[in-house]
Amino acid sequence: MNDKVTLKEKVSYALVNLGNIPIQTILGSYLLIFYTNVVGLSPAACATLFLIARILDAINDPFVGFAIDHIPTTRFGHFRPTLIGGTILCSLNFMLLWFGPLMATSGKLVIAYISYILIGVLFPVMDISLNSMLPVMTTDMNERNMLSSLKGFVYMLGMFGLNMIAPIIIGNTSEASGYITLILLVTAIVLVFSIVGAIGLKERVKAGPGQSKYKLKDLFLILTQRPVAVTFVSNLVYMTGTYVMNTMLAYFFTYVIEDLTLMSIVSVVQLIALLPATIVVGALIQKWGKKKSYVLGLLLIGLVPLIRLIDVTNIPILMVATAVTGFASGLCMPLSYGIQADNTDYVELNMGFHAEAAVAALSSFITKCGMGIGGAIPGYILAAVGFDSTAASQPEIVRTMIIIGTIVVPAVLSLIGAIILGTSYPLTKEKLAEQVEKMKALRSKAAH
């Protein structure tokens, strides 16, 4: 089997990952403030919506992964057809999520519930299909590391790029016109990039002739595999903090910094800091391994933002903290996808079946739980301290809780995530080298 990934595939892989980014990025950063400031829903009602829908969504993901793993493989591949079909359906529902409550004269919350729960069903189809591609594109570890770095780079590029232009497009967070323009632009990006990118990918790694399909009950056994379980818990904690911060950012720049457009400059700084991380991550993997490099990134993300508490409105301190955490995020993003691929190999070695979509679904489950819990916490906090969406400025207690949600909560949770992974994840650099050799032997045997 030729494990070399062509330039065309690399470009396609970059495009399809860029197309995967905007939906969750925009939802995480702007849906709450859109629902409170434009649609007129209460923060507490939105928090309950996010929590219920995301937990249902997270529970749904392993079953979506199971279904994707078990559909017949077509001449277009196993994961590409579901990736394209999921993209089309999810994009249509994404527009309903925003425009439905905006245009409705009554039942706004009901429409929000239906469309938000629906996107929790449809987005995993495209997301799990995409995240299942890395293990089946190549078995070569250097090629995988390269694709992981590429995926991480374009994810960070896409997120920071969106976070840079979105505040400029939105303008006033209490007016609908900017949101409308942003959602139409985002939907077009998702459709074009995802479909064009998916068409250019190639699936090389297929199940051996004697390998059986796993059963539904095996999903729970997969989760009990130590690398999968430790990654699950660590990332759940870390992602919860990340989404608390993401949801709070628009409020922080609107009511604490009092300049939403400064978010664009912050995103530029993050993007610039990301670039050197993508250059050095390969060298760090070679020297320390993925585990230690990932823990380093989480520690930086947890510790460095705390210097902002010296003066939360000090822009130079904000920019320094942003640059360091941008660099750290540039390390963590590609490493997380590489670890996911390693966990997939671990499952195959120890359980005897391919389960790319199952492991990707468990990763998606983590993200959704983090989004649900992390997205709900700000809503409950704002409701508890008396946030008023019609007021141009907020009381000191509201500002204080926005600061805690933006800086302190994500820092603490990142540190906890680092401790869990650092003390419990079993695939050290040496163990991973042994696993790679076992996988080569297994696939060589299957080929003959």
Short mmCIF file of C-alpha atoms in Angstrom, two decimals:
data_model
loop_
_atom_site.label_atom_id
_atom_site.label_comp_id
_atom_site.label_asym_id
_atom_site.label_seq_id
_atom_site.Cartn_x
_atom_site.Cartn_y
_atom_site.Cartn_z
CA MET A 1 0.00 0.00 0.00
CA ASN A 2 1.33 3.44 -0.99
CA ASP A 3 1.06 5.59 2.15
CA LYS A 4 2.26 8.78 0.48
CA VAL A 5 -0.30 11.59 0.66
CA THR A 6 -0.30 13.69 -2.50
CA LEU A 7 -0.24 17.49 -2.68
CA LYS A 8 -3.79 17.47 -4.07
CA GLU A 9 -4.97 15.49 -1.02
CA LYS A 10 -3.20 17.86 1.36
CA VAL A 11 -4.91 20.86 -0.24
CA SER A 12 -8.25 19.03 -0.17
CA TYR A 13 -7.72 18.06 3.48
CA ALA A 14 -6.99 21.69 4.34
CA LEU A 15 -10.14 22.86 2.53
CA VAL A 16 -12.48 20.33 4.11
CA ASN A 17 -11.16 21.16 7.58
CA LEU A 18 -11.60 24.88 6.92
CA GLY A 19 -15.19 24.13 5.94
CA ASN A 20 -15.76 22.26 9.19
CA ILE A 21 -14.75 25.16 11.45
CA PRO A 22 -17.26 28.02 11.06
CA ILE A 23 -20.43 26.41 12.41
CA GLN A 24 -19.25 25.58 15.93
CA THR A 25 -16.96 28.63 16.11
CA ILE A 26 -19.80 31.07 15.42
CA LEU A 27 -22.26 29.17 17.61
CA GLY A 28 -19.86 29.12 20.54
CA SER A 29 -18.95 32.80 20.34
CA TYR A 30 -22.11 34.61 19.23
CA LEU A 31 -25.31 32.58 19.57
CA LEU A 32 -25.90 33.47 23.23
CA ILE A 33 -25.40 37.21 22.75
CA PHE A 34 -27.52 37.07 19.55
CA TYR A 35 -30.36 35.33 21.40
CA THR A 36 -30.21 37.73 24.38
CA ASN A 37 -29.52 41.04 22.63
CA VAL A 38 -31.34 40.62 19.28
CA VAL A 39 -33.97 37.88 19.65
CA GLY A 40 -34.80 38.91 23.23
CA LEU A 41 -34.53 35.55 25.00
CA SER A 42 -33.43 35.49 28.64
CA PRO A 43 -29.88 34.32 29.51
CA ALA A 44 -31.21 31.60 31.83
CA ALA A 45 -33.55 30.22 29.14
CA CYS A 46 -30.67 30.12 26.66
CA ALA A 47 -28.40 28.44 29.21
CA THR A 48 -30.96 25.68 29.79
CA LEU A 49 -31.39 25.28 26.02
CA PHE A 50 -27.63 24.93 25.48
CA LEU A 51 -27.22 22.47 28.33
CA ILE A 52 -30.15 20.19 27.41
CA ALA A 53 -29.50 20.23 23.67
CA ARG A 54 -25.76 19.64 23.96
CA ILE A 55 -26.13 16.74 26.39
CA LEU A 56 -28.68 15.13 24.05
CA ASP A 57 -26.31 15.92 21.19
CA ALA A 58 -23.35 14.35 22.99
CA ILE A 59 -25.30 11.17 23.77
CA ASN A 60 -26.27 11.00 20.11
CA ASP A 61 -22.69 11.17 18.80
CA PRO A 62 -21.54 7.60 19.62
CA PHE A 63 -24.62 6.22 17.85
CA VAL A 64 -23.91 8.39 14.81
CA GLY A 65 -20.33 7.08 14.84
CA PHE A 66 -21.61 3.51 15.09
CA ALA A 67 -23.96 4.06 12.14
CA ILE A 68 -21.20 5.63 10.02
CA ASP A 69 -18.78 2.77 10.77
CA HIS A 70 -21.41 0.22 9.74
CA ILE A 71 -22.75 1.70 6.50
CA PRO A 72 -21.59 -0.06 3.33
CA THR A 73 -18.41 1.23 1.70
CA THR A 74 -19.14 2.70 -1.75
CA ARG A 75 -16.87 3.28 -4.72
CA PHE A 76 -16.55 6.88 -3.45
CA GLY A 77 -15.19 5.61 -0.13
CA HIS A 78 -16.65 4.96 3.30
CA PHE A 79 -16.57 8.38 4.95
CA ARG A 80 -16.72 10.86 2.05
CA PRO A 81 -20.41 10.31 1.12
CA THR A 82 -21.60 10.92 4.70
CA LEU A 83 -19.29 13.92 4.94
CA ILE A 84 -20.86 15.57 1.89
CA GLY A 85 -24.46 14.66 2.77
CA GLY A 86 -24.03 15.80 6.37
CA THR A 87 -22.54 19.11 5.23
CA ILE A 88 -25.54 19.98 3.06
CA LEU A 89 -28.17 19.14 5.70
CA CYS A 90 -26.24 20.78 8.54
CA SER A 91 -25.75 24.02 6.57
CA LEU A 92 -29.48 24.36 5.94
CA ASN A 93 -30.27 23.79 9.61
CA PHE A 94 -27.54 26.24 10.66
CA MET A 95 -29.41 29.05 8.89
CA LEU A 96 -32.69 27.99 10.53
CA LEU A 97 -31.02 28.18 13.96
CA TRP A 98 -30.42 31.91 13.51
CA PHE A 99 -33.09 33.11 11.11
CA GLY A 100 -35.97 31.04 12.56
CA PRO A 101 -36.10 32.74 15.99
CA LEU A 102 -35.23 36.10 14.41
CA MET A 103 -38.15 36.11 11.95
CA ALA A 104 -40.74 34.36 14.14
CA THR A 105 -43.40 36.55 15.74
CA SER A 106 -44.01 33.95 18.48
CA GLY A 107 -42.59 30.65 19.67
CA LYS A 108 -39.01 31.90 19.33
CA LEU A 109 -37.68 29.64 22.09
CA VAL A 110 -39.46 26.59 20.64
CA ILE A 111 -37.86 27.20 17.23
CA ALA A 112 -34.49 27.67 18.93
CA TYR A 113 -34.90 24.33 20.74
CA ILE A 114 -35.89 22.42 17.60
CA SER A 115 -33.15 23.84 15.39
CA TYR A 116 -30.45 23.61 18.09
CA ILE A 117 -31.29 19.95 18.81
CA LEU A 118 -31.37 19.24 15.06
CA ILE A 119 -27.92 20.70 14.51
CA GLY A 120 -26.74 18.38 17.26
CA VAL A 121 -27.89 15.47 15.10
CA LEU A 122 -26.67 16.76 11.73
CA PHE A 123 -23.30 18.34 12.55
CA PRO A 124 -21.86 15.07 13.93
CA VAL A 125 -22.53 13.39 10.58
CA MET A 126 -20.11 15.75 8.82
CA ASP A 127 -17.77 16.18 11.79
CA ILE A 128 -17.32 12.49 12.68
CA SER A 129 -16.92 11.58 9.01
CA LEU A 130 -14.16 14.18 8.67
CA ASN A 131 -12.38 13.19 11.88
CA SER A 132 -12.48 9.54 10.77
CA MET A 133 -10.48 10.38 7.64
CA LEU A 134 -7.05 10.79 9.26
CA PRO A 135 -6.58 7.13 10.30
CA VAL A 136 -7.74 5.87 6.88
CA MET A 137 -5.73 8.25 4.68
CA THR A 138 -2.37 6.72 5.68
CA THR A 139 -0.69 4.39 8.16
CA ASP A 140 2.67 6.16 7.90
CA MET A 141 3.31 7.96 11.23
CA ASN A 142 5.24 10.83 9.62
CA GLU A 143 2.42 11.39 7.14
CA ARG A 144 -0.11 11.27 9.98
CA ASN A 145 1.88 13.80 12.00
CA MET A 146 2.03 16.04 8.95
CA LEU A 147 -1.74 15.77 8.39
CA SER A 148 -2.40 16.36 12.10
CA SER A 149 -0.25 19.49 11.98
CA LEU A 150 -2.03 20.63 8.81
CA LYS A 151 -5.43 20.01 10.40
CA GLY A 152 -4.44 21.87 13.54
CA PHE A 153 -3.01 24.76 11.54
CA VAL A 154 -6.07 25.28 9.35
CA TYR A 155 -8.37 24.90 12.37
CA MET A 156 -6.54 27.64 14.21
CA LEU A 157 -6.30 29.71 11.03
CA GLY A 158 -10.02 29.34 10.42
CA MET A 159 -11.06 30.04 14.01
CA PHE A 160 -8.84 33.07 14.42
CA GLY A 161 -9.74 34.31 10.94
CA LEU A 162 -13.44 34.11 11.79
CA ASN A 163 -12.89 35.70 15.18
CA MET A 164 -11.03 38.48 13.42
CA ILE A 165 -13.68 39.35 10.83
CA ALA A 166 -16.85 38.43 12.77
CA PRO A 167 -16.79 41.40 15.19
CA ILE A 168 -16.23 43.77 12.26
CA ILE A 169 -19.13 42.26 10.28
CA ILE A 170 -21.47 42.19 13.30
CA GLY A 171 -20.65 45.72 14.44
CA ASN A 172 -23.35 46.41 17.01
CA THR A 173 -24.16 43.24 19.00
CA SER A 174 -27.76 44.42 19.48
CA GLU A 175 -28.60 44.85 15.77
CA ALA A 176 -29.58 42.00 13.43
CA SER A 177 -28.10 43.15 10.10
CA GLY A 178 -24.49 42.24 10.89
CA TYR A 179 -25.44 38.76 12.10
CA ILE A 180 -27.43 38.13 8.90
CA THR A 181 -24.42 38.98 6.71
CA LEU A 182 -22.12 36.82 8.84
CA ILE A 183 -24.39 33.74 8.77
CA LEU A 184 -24.86 33.87 5.00
CA LEU A 185 -21.09 34.18 4.50
CA VAL A 186 -20.34 31.34 6.93
CA THR A 187 -22.88 29.00 5.30
CA ALA A 188 -21.35 29.58 1.86
CA ILE A 189 -17.85 28.82 3.21
CA VAL A 190 -19.03 25.60 4.86
CA LEU A 191 -20.76 24.28 1.74
CA VAL A 192 -18.08 25.13 -0.83
CA PHE A 193 -14.96 24.23 1.17
CA SER A 194 -16.35 21.01 2.68
CA ILE A 195 -17.74 19.56 -0.55
CA VAL A 196 -14.81 20.51 -2.78
CA GLY A 197 -12.34 19.27 -0.17
CA ALA A 198 -14.13 15.96 0.38
CA ILE A 199 -14.09 15.19 -3.34
CA GLY A 200 -10.27 15.41 -3.40
CA LEU A 201 -9.58 12.99 -0.50
CA LYS A 202 -8.54 9.33 -0.74
CA GLU A 203 -9.22 6.51 1.72
CA ARG A 204 -6.35 3.99 1.65
CA VAL A 205 -6.70 2.02 4.89
CA LYS A 206 -9.52 -0.50 4.86
CA ALA A 207 -10.54 -3.26 7.23
CA GLY A 208 -8.82 -6.58 6.61
CA PRO A 209 -10.83 -9.45 5.08
CA GLY A 210 -11.14 -11.25 8.40
CA GLN A 211 -11.91 -8.28 10.59
CA SER A 212 -15.40 -8.16 12.06
CA LYS A 213 -17.54 -5.10 12.66
CA TYR A 214 -17.87 -4.07 16.28
CA LYS A 215 -21.24 -4.23 18.01
CA LEU A 216 -23.17 -1.41 19.65
CA LYS A 217 -22.25 -2.66 23.13
CA ASP A 218 -18.57 -2.39 22.15
CA LEU A 219 -18.88 1.41 22.17
CA PHE A 220 -18.79 1.29 25.95
CA LEU A 221 -15.85 -1.11 25.92
CA ILE A 222 -13.95 1.26 23.63
CA LEU A 223 -14.47 4.02 26.18
CA THR A 224 -12.97 1.83 28.90
CA GLN A 225 -9.67 1.49 27.02
CA ARG A 226 -7.27 3.52 29.14
CA PRO A 227 -5.89 5.92 26.47
CA VAL A 228 -9.43 6.68 25.27
CA ALA A 229 -10.81 7.14 28.80
CA VAL A 230 -7.99 9.42 29.98
CA THR A 231 -8.18 11.52 26.81
CA PHE A 232 -11.95 11.69 27.26
CA VAL A 233 -11.83 13.03 30.84
CA SER A 234 -8.91 15.42 30.26
CA ASN A 235 -10.42 16.95 27.13
CA LEU A 236 -13.88 17.18 28.68
CA VAL A 237 -12.51 19.36 31.49
CA TYR A 238 -10.36 21.45 29.14
CA MET A 239 -13.11 21.92 26.52
CA THR A 240 -15.62 23.02 29.16
CA GLY A 241 -13.28 25.83 30.17
CA THR A 242 -12.63 26.75 26.55
CA TYR A 243 -16.34 27.15 25.80
CA VAL A 244 -16.99 29.14 28.97
CA MET A 245 -14.34 31.56 27.71
CA ASN A 246 -15.57 31.57 24.10
CA THR A 247 -19.13 32.31 25.16
CA MET A 248 -18.02 35.08 27.51
CA LEU A 249 -15.62 36.82 25.11
CA ALA A 250 -18.21 38.91 23.27
CA TYR A 251 -19.59 40.08 26.62
CA PHE A 252 -16.06 40.79 27.91
CA PHE A 253 -15.12 43.02 24.99
CA THR A 254 -18.54 44.68 24.92
CA TYR A 255 -18.96 45.45 28.63
CA VAL A 256 -15.45 45.30 30.20
CA ILE A 257 -13.11 46.51 27.44
CA GLU A 258 -16.05 48.37 25.83
CA ASP A 259 -14.75 47.78 22.30
CA LEU A 260 -15.96 44.65 20.47
CA THR A 261 -13.76 45.34 17.45
CA LEU A 262 -10.68 44.80 19.62
CA MET A 263 -11.53 41.10 19.36
CA SER A 264 -10.33 41.31 15.77
CA ILE A 265 -6.90 42.56 16.83
CA VAL A 266 -6.69 39.86 19.50
CA SER A 267 -7.41 37.25 16.84
CA VAL A 268 -4.62 38.63 14.64
CA VAL A 269 -2.17 38.33 17.55
CA GLN A 270 -3.32 34.75 18.21
CA LEU A 271 -2.89 33.87 14.55
CA ILE A 272 0.62 35.32 14.40
CA ALA A 273 1.56 33.39 17.56
CA LEU A 274 0.09 30.21 16.08
CA LEU A 275 2.48 30.12 13.13
CA PRO A 276 5.72 29.32 15.01
CA ALA A 277 3.85 26.63 16.98
CA THR A 278 3.01 24.77 13.77
CA ILE A 279 6.70 24.91 12.83
CA VAL A 280 8.06 23.55 16.13
CA VAL A 281 5.34 21.01 16.98
CA GLY A 282 6.98 18.32 14.82
CA ALA A 283 10.32 18.81 16.56
CA LEU A 284 8.63 18.68 19.98
CA ILE A 285 6.94 15.39 19.05
CA GLN A 286 10.29 13.93 17.99
CA LYS A 287 12.00 15.06 21.21
CA TRP A 288 9.33 14.68 23.91
CA GLY A 289 6.49 12.76 22.29
CA LYS A 290 2.87 13.82 21.87
CA LYS A 291 1.88 13.37 25.51
CA LYS A 292 4.48 15.71 27.05
CA SER A 293 4.08 18.27 24.26
CA TYR A 294 0.31 18.35 24.73
CA VAL A 295 0.61 18.71 28.51
CA LEU A 296 3.01 21.64 27.98
CA GLY A 297 0.41 23.36 25.80
CA LEU A 298 -2.35 22.87 28.38
CA LEU A 299 -0.15 24.22 31.17
CA LEU A 300 0.62 27.38 29.20
CA ILE A 301 -3.07 27.86 28.38
CA GLY A 302 -3.90 27.48 32.07
CA LEU A 303 -1.17 29.56 33.72
CA VAL A 304 -0.40 32.47 31.40
CA PRO A 305 -3.88 34.09 31.19
CA LEU A 306 -3.83 34.61 34.96
CA ILE A 307 -1.38 37.51 34.53
CA ARG A 308 -4.31 39.46 33.07
CA LEU A 309 -5.79 39.69 36.58
CA ILE A 310 -3.12 42.31 37.34
CA ASP A 311 -5.23 44.71 35.27
CA VAL A 312 -7.99 43.23 33.11
CA THR A 313 -8.29 46.37 30.97
CA ASN A 314 -4.53 46.64 30.31
CA ILE A 315 -4.14 46.06 26.57
CA PRO A 316 -0.37 45.24 26.53
CA ILE A 317 -0.88 42.53 29.17
CA LEU A 318 -3.85 41.22 27.20
CA MET A 319 -1.75 40.99 24.04
CA VAL A 320 1.17 39.20 25.76
CA ALA A 321 -1.17 36.63 27.32
CA THR A 322 -2.96 36.25 23.98
CA ALA A 323 0.32 35.62 22.13
CA VAL A 324 1.50 32.93 24.54
CA THR A 325 -1.85 31.13 24.68
CA GLY A 326 -2.13 31.40 20.89
CA PHE A 327 1.22 29.61 20.61
CA ALA A 328 0.09 26.98 23.12
CA SER A 329 -3.19 26.43 21.27
CA GLY A 330 -1.15 25.99 18.09
CA LEU A 331 0.60 23.09 19.81
CA CYS A 332 -2.52 21.49 21.30
CA MET A 333 -4.74 21.47 18.24
CA PRO A 334 -2.66 19.22 15.95
CA LEU A 335 -1.52 17.07 18.89
CA SER A 336 -5.12 16.32 19.86
CA TYR A 337 -5.88 14.89 16.41
CA GLY A 338 -2.66 12.89 16.40
CA ILE A 339 -3.53 11.44 19.82
CA GLN A 340 -7.00 10.54 18.52
CA ALA A 341 -5.44 8.59 15.63
CA ASP A 342 -3.08 6.82 18.07
CA ASN A 343 -6.05 5.88 20.25
CA THR A 344 -7.77 4.43 17.17
CA ASP A 345 -4.76 2.18 16.55
CA TYR A 346 -4.73 1.17 20.22
CA VAL A 347 -8.38 0.09 19.97
CA GLU A 348 -7.66 -1.94 16.82
CA LEU A 349 -4.68 -3.69 18.43
CA ASN A 350 -6.46 -4.50 21.68
CA MET A 351 -10.01 -5.12 20.50
CA GLY A 352 -9.47 -6.47 16.99
CA PHE A 353 -11.62 -4.16 14.85
CA HIS A 354 -11.54 -0.86 12.99
CA ALA A 355 -13.44 1.84 14.88
CA GLU A 356 -12.35 5.14 13.35
CA ALA A 357 -15.80 6.72 13.54
CA ALA A 358 -16.39 5.38 17.06
CA VAL A 359 -13.23 7.02 18.43
CA ALA A 360 -13.99 10.20 16.47
CA ALA A 361 -17.54 10.12 17.87
CA LEU A 362 -16.24 9.86 21.43
CA SER A 363 -14.02 12.87 20.73
CA SER A 364 -17.04 14.69 19.34
CA PHE A 365 -19.01 13.61 22.44
CA ILE A 366 -16.38 15.33 24.59
CA THR A 367 -16.58 18.52 22.56
CA LYS A 368 -20.39 18.58 22.71
CA CYS A 369 -20.44 18.01 26.48
CA GLY A 370 -17.88 20.79 26.85
CA MET A 371 -19.95 23.07 24.63
CA GLY A 372 -23.14 22.26 26.52
CA ILE A 373 -21.73 22.72 30.00
CA GLY A 374 -19.35 25.54 29.04
CA GLY A 375 -22.01 27.32 27.00
CA ALA A 376 -24.60 27.05 29.77
CA ILE A 377 -22.42 28.28 32.64
CA PRO A 378 -22.17 31.89 31.32
CA GLY A 379 -25.93 32.09 30.82
CA TYR A 380 -26.65 31.00 34.36
CA ILE A 381 -23.95 33.31 35.74
CA LEU A 382 -25.30 36.32 33.85
CA ALA A 383 -28.88 35.58 34.92
CA ALA A 384 -27.83 35.15 38.56
CA VAL A 385 -26.07 38.53 38.75
CA GLY A 386 -28.78 40.47 36.93
CA PHE A 387 -27.41 41.01 33.42
CA ASP A 388 -29.63 43.42 31.45
CA SER A 389 -29.30 43.10 27.66
CA THR A 390 -30.99 46.49 27.14
CA ALA A 391 -28.43 48.39 29.23
CA ALA A 392 -25.41 50.02 27.57
CA SER A 393 -23.27 49.35 30.68
CA GLN A 394 -23.50 46.72 33.41
CA PRO A 395 -23.20 46.81 37.24
CA GLU A 396 -19.83 45.98 38.79
CA ILE A 397 -20.97 42.52 39.92
CA VAL A 398 -21.87 41.63 36.32
CA ARG A 399 -18.52 42.88 35.05
CA THR A 400 -16.69 40.89 37.75
CA MET A 401 -18.45 37.65 36.83
CA ILE A 402 -17.74 38.24 33.14
CA ILE A 403 -14.03 38.58 34.04
CA ILE A 404 -14.08 35.39 36.11
CA GLY A 405 -15.80 33.48 33.32
CA THR A 406 -13.41 34.80 30.67
CA ILE A 407 -10.12 34.32 32.55
CA VAL A 408 -10.26 32.34 35.80
CA VAL A 409 -12.62 29.46 35.00
CA PRO A 410 -10.90 28.37 31.74
CA ALA A 411 -7.44 28.72 33.33
CA VAL A 412 -8.31 26.44 36.24
CA LEU A 413 -9.97 23.83 34.02
CA SER A 414 -7.02 23.78 31.60
CA LEU A 415 -4.66 23.08 34.48
CA ILE A 416 -6.86 20.22 35.71
CA GLY A 417 -6.93 18.78 32.18
CA ALA A 418 -3.11 18.93 32.03
CA ILE A 419 -2.76 17.12 35.36
CA ILE A 420 -5.15 14.34 34.30
CA LEU A 421 -3.42 13.71 30.97
CA GLY A 422 0.11 14.08 32.38
CA THR A 423 -0.40 11.62 35.22
CA SER A 424 -2.62 8.99 33.57
CA TYR A 425 -2.22 8.80 29.75
CA PRO A 426 -0.31 5.57 29.03
CA LEU A 427 0.97 6.12 25.46
CA THR A 428 4.34 7.68 26.14
CA LYS A 429 6.81 8.25 23.33
CA GLU A 430 8.35 4.82 23.93
CA LYS A 431 5.01 3.00 24.20
CA LEU A 432 3.80 4.65 21.02
CA ALA A 433 6.90 3.48 19.12
CA GLU A 434 6.11 -0.10 20.21
CA GLN A 435 2.49 0.33 19.09
CA VAL A 436 3.55 1.56 15.65
CA GLU A 437 5.68 -1.57 15.11
CA LYS A 438 2.81 -3.84 16.21
CA MET A 439 0.43 -2.07 13.81
CA LYS A 440 2.87 -2.52 10.92
CA ALA A 441 3.09 -6.23 11.66
CA LEU A 442 -0.71 -6.52 11.94
CA ARG A 443 -1.36 -4.79 8.64
CA SER A 444 1.40 -6.69 6.89
CA LYS A 445 -0.20 -9.94 8.04
CA ALA A 446 -3.67 -8.78 6.92
CA ALA A 447 -2.30 -7.82 3.48
CA HIS A 448 -1.01 -11.38 2.95
#
